[in-house]
Short mmCIF file of C-alpha atoms in Angstrom, two decimals:
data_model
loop_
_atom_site.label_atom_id
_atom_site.label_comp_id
_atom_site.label_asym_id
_atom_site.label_seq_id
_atom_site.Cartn_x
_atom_site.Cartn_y
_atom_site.Cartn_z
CA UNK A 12 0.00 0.00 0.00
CA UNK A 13 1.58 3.50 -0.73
CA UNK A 14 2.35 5.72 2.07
CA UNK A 15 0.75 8.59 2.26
CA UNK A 16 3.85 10.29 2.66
CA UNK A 17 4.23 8.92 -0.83
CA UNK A 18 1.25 9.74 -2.70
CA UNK A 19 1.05 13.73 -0.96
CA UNK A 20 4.54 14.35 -2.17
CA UNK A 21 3.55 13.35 -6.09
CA UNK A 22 0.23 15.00 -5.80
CA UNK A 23 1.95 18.28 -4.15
CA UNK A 24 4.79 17.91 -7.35
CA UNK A 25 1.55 17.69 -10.31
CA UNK A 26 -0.23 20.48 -8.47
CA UNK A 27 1.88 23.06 -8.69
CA UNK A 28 3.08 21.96 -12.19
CA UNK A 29 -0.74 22.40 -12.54
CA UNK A 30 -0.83 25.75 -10.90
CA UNK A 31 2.30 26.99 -12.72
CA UNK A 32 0.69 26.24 -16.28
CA UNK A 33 2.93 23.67 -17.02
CA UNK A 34 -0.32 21.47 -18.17
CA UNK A 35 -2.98 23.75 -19.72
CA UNK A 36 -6.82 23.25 -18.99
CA UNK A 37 -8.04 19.73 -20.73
CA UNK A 38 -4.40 18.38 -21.06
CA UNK A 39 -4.14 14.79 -20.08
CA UNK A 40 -1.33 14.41 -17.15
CA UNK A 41 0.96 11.90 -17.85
CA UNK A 42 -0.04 7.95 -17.72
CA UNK A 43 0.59 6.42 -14.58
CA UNK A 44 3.27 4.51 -15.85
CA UNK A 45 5.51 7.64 -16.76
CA UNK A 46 4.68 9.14 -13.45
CA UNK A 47 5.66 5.71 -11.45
CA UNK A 48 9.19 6.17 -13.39
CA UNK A 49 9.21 9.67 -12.83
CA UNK A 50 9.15 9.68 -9.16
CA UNK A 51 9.94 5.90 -8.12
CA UNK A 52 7.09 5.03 -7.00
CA UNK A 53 3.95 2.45 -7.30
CA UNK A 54 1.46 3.23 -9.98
CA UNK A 55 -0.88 2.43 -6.81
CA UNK A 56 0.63 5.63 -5.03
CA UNK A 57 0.04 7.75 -8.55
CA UNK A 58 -3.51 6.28 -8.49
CA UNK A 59 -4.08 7.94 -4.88
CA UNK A 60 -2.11 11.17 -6.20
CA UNK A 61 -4.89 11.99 -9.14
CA UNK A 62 -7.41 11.59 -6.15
CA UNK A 63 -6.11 14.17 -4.26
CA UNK A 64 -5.60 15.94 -7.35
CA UNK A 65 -9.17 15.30 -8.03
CA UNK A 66 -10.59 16.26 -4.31
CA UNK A 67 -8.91 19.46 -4.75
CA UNK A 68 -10.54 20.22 -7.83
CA UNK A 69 -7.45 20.45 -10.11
CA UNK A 70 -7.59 17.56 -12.05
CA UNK A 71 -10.06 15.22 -13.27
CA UNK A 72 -10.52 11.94 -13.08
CA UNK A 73 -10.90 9.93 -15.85
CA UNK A 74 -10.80 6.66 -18.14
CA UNK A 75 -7.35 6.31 -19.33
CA UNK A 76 -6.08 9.02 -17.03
CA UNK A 77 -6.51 11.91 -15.34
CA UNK A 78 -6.78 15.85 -17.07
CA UNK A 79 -6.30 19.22 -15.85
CA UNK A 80 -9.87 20.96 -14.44
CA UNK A 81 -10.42 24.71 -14.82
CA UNK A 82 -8.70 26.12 -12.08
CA UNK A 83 -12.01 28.57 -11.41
CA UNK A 84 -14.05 25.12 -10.63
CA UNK A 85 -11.23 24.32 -8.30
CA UNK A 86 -12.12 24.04 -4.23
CA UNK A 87 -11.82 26.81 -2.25
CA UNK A 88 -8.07 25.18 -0.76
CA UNK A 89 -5.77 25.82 -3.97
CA UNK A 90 -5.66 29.65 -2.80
CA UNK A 91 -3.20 28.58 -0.15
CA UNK A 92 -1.69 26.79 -2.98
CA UNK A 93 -1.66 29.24 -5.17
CA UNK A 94 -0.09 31.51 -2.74
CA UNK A 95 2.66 29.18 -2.08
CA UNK A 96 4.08 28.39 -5.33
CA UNK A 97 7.02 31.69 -4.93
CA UNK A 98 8.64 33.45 -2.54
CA UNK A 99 7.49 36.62 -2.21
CA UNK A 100 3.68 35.72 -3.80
CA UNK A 101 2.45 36.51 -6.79
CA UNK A 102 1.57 40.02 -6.10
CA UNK A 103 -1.52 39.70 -8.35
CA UNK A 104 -2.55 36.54 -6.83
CA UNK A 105 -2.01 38.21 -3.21
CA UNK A 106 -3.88 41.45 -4.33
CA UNK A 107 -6.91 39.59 -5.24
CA UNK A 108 -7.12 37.22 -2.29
CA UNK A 109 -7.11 40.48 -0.13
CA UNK A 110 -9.69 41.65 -2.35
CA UNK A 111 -12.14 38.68 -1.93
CA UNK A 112 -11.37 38.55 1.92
CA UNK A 113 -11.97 42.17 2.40
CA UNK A 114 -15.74 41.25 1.82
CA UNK A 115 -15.73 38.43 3.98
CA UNK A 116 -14.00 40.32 7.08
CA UNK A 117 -16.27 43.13 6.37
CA UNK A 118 -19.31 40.47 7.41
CA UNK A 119 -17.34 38.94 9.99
CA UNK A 120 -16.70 42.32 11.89
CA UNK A 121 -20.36 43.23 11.22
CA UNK A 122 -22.10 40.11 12.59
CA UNK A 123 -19.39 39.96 15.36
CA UNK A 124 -19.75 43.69 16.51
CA UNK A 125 -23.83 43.36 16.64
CA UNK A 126 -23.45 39.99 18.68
CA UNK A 127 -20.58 40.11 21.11
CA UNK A 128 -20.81 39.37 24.63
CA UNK A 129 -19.41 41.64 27.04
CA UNK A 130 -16.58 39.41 27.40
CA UNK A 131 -15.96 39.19 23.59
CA UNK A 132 -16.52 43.12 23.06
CA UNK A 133 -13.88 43.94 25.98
CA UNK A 134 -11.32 41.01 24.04
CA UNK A 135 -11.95 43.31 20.66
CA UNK A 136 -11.40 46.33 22.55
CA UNK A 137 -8.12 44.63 24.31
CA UNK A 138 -6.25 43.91 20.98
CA UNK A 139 -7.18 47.10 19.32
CA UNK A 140 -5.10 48.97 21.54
CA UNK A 141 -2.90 46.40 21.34
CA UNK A 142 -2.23 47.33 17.81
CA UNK A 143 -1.79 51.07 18.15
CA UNK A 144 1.71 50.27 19.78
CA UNK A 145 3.85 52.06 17.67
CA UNK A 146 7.02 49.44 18.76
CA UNK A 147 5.38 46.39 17.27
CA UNK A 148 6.67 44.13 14.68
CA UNK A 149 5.16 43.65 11.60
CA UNK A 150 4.90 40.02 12.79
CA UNK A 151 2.97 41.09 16.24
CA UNK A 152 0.72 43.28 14.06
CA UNK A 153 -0.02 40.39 12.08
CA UNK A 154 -0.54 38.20 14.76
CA UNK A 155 -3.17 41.05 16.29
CA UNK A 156 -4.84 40.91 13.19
CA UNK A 157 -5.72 37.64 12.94
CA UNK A 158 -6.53 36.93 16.37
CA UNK A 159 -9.29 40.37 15.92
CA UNK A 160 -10.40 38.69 13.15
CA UNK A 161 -10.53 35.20 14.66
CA UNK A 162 -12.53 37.05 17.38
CA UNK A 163 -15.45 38.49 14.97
CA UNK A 164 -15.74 35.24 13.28
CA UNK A 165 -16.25 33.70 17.07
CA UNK A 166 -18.57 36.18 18.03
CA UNK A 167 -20.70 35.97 14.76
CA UNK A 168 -21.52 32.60 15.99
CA UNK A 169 -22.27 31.60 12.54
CA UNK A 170 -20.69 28.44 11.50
CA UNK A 171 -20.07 28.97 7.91
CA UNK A 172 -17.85 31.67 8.66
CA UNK A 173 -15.85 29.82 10.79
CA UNK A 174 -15.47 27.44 8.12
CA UNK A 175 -14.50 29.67 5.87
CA UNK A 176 -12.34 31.26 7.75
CA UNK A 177 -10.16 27.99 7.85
CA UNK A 178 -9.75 28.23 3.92
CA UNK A 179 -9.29 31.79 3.67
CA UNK A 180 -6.67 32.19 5.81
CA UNK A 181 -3.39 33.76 4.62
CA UNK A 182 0.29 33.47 6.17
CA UNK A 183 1.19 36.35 7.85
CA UNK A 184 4.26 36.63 5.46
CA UNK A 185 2.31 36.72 2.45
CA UNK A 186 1.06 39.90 3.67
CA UNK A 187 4.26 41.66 5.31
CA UNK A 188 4.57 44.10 3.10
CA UNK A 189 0.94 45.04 3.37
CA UNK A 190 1.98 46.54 7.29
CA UNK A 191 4.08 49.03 5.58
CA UNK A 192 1.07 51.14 5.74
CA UNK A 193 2.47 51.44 9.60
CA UNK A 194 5.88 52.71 8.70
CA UNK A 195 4.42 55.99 6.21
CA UNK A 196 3.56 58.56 8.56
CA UNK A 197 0.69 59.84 6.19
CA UNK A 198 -0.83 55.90 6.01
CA UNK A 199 0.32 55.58 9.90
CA UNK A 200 -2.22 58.13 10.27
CA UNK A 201 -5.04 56.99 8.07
CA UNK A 202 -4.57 53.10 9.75
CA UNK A 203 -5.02 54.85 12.97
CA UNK A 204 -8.27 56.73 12.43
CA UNK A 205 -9.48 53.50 11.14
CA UNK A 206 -8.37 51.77 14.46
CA UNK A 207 -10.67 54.02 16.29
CA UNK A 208 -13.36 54.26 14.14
CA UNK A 209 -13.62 50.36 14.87
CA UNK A 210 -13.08 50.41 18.19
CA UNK A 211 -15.70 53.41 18.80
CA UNK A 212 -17.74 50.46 16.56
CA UNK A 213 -17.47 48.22 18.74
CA UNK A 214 -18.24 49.59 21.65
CA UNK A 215 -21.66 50.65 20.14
CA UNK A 216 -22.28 47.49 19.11
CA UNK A 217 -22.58 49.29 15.42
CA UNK A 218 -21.97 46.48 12.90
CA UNK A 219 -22.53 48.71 9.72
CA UNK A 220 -19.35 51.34 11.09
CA UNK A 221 -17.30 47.94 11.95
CA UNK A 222 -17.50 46.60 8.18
CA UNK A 223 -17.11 49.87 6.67
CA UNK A 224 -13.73 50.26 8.92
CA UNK A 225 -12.49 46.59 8.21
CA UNK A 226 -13.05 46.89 4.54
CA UNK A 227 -11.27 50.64 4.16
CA UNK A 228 -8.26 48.81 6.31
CA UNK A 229 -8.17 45.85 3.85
CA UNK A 230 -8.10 48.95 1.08
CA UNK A 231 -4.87 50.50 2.94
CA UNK A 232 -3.04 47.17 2.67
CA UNK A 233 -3.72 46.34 -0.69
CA UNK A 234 -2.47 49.57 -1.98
CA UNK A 235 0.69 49.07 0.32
CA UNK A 236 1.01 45.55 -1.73
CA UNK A 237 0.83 47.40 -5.04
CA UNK A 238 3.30 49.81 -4.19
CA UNK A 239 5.78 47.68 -2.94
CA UNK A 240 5.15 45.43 -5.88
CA UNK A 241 5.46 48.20 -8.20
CA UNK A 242 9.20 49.09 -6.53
CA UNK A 243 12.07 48.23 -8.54
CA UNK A 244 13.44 44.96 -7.19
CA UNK A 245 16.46 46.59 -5.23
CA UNK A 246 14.82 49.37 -3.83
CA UNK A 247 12.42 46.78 -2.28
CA UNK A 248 14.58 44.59 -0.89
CA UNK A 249 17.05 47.76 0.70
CA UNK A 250 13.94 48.73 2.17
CA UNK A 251 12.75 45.28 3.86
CA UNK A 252 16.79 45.02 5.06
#
């Protein structure tokens, strides 16, 4: 029986060839045989690869093989995936995820700020100041930001969010440059004003005001990621040194 040690390491290797383009949409993948030579394996353990391909929505399944699905009728998983494939992310790929989870934090915060308990409300409240500490690290900011989102998801009590909250979360890395908006005194200052706008949210239980300031943060990183993207490599790098 293959490991599955095994058969995650082949799948990981086709998906990202996948991901990369390296096997357009409809292409057959190579036969089993060709991928048991390929990466010394059991054509058992390629068999369980094109399943995993296939649960993820990447590849189909098929008689006499396996072929490459559209990657917009893939499952909501290959963004991490997608993410992944370089180091730094694609900054397209990175400006759109922000994009789609700007909507979704924006109902998180509003459903969270309308239901909190006191308890919840003063935990909000506790890492919001938190993040106005002008000696953080990009890292602790992160960290903040994920645990206030974490928070309005918990709060929301709704259990599709917390689902997808699993599958649309990002590393904090991917979005590192994004706290740059910290470090420009002129953003430094917009960021802030949206800190208290949420927290003056919170406290009045005001769920409209608490999306509106989520989403208008999510804005401020995103158009830190373009800038930095749009830096000329060595400038960008002097400047993350």
């Amino acid at each position: 029986m293959p490991t599955t040690t095994q058969d995650s390491k082949v799948a990981a290797s086709l998906r990202d060839d996948i991901l990369r383009g390296h096997y357009r949409c409809g292409e057959r993948l190579p036969s089993e045989r060709d991928l048991a030579l390929r990466f010394g394996v059991h054509r058992s353990t390629i068999r369980e690869a094109f399943k995993r391909l296939a649960q993820l929505g990447v590849a189909r399944i098929a008689p006499g093989g396996a072929r490459v699905a559209p990657i917009e009728e893939a499952s909501l998983d290959v963004v991490e995936h997608l993410l992944a494939l370089d180091d730094p992310s694609d900054p397209d790929i990175v400006d759109q995820a922000i994009e789609a989870l700007s909507g979704f934090r924006s109902m998180a915060a509003r459903l969270g700020t309308e239901r909190a308990k006191p308890e919840q409300r003063a935990q909000m409240l506790a890492i919001l100041e938190s993040m106005t500490r002008p000696e953080l690290s990009h890292a602790d900011r992160a960290e903040l930001v994920y645990a206030l989102g974490d928070c309005f998801v918990e709060a929301s009590g709704n259990m599709v969010l917390r689902l997808m909250a699993k599958g649309l979360r990002m590393q904090p890395g991917q979005m590192r440059a994004g706290y740059d908006v910290f470090d420009d005194p002129t953003s430094r200052a917009e960021a802030d004003a949206l800190l208290v706008r949420l927290g003056r949210a919170i406290e009045a239980s005001d769920g409209a005001l608490a999306a509106e300031a989520i989403y208008d943060l999510s804005r401020l990183f995103r158009r830190s990621l373009r800038e930095q993207a749009q830096e000329p490599e060595h400038v960008a790098k002097g400047a993350r040194s």
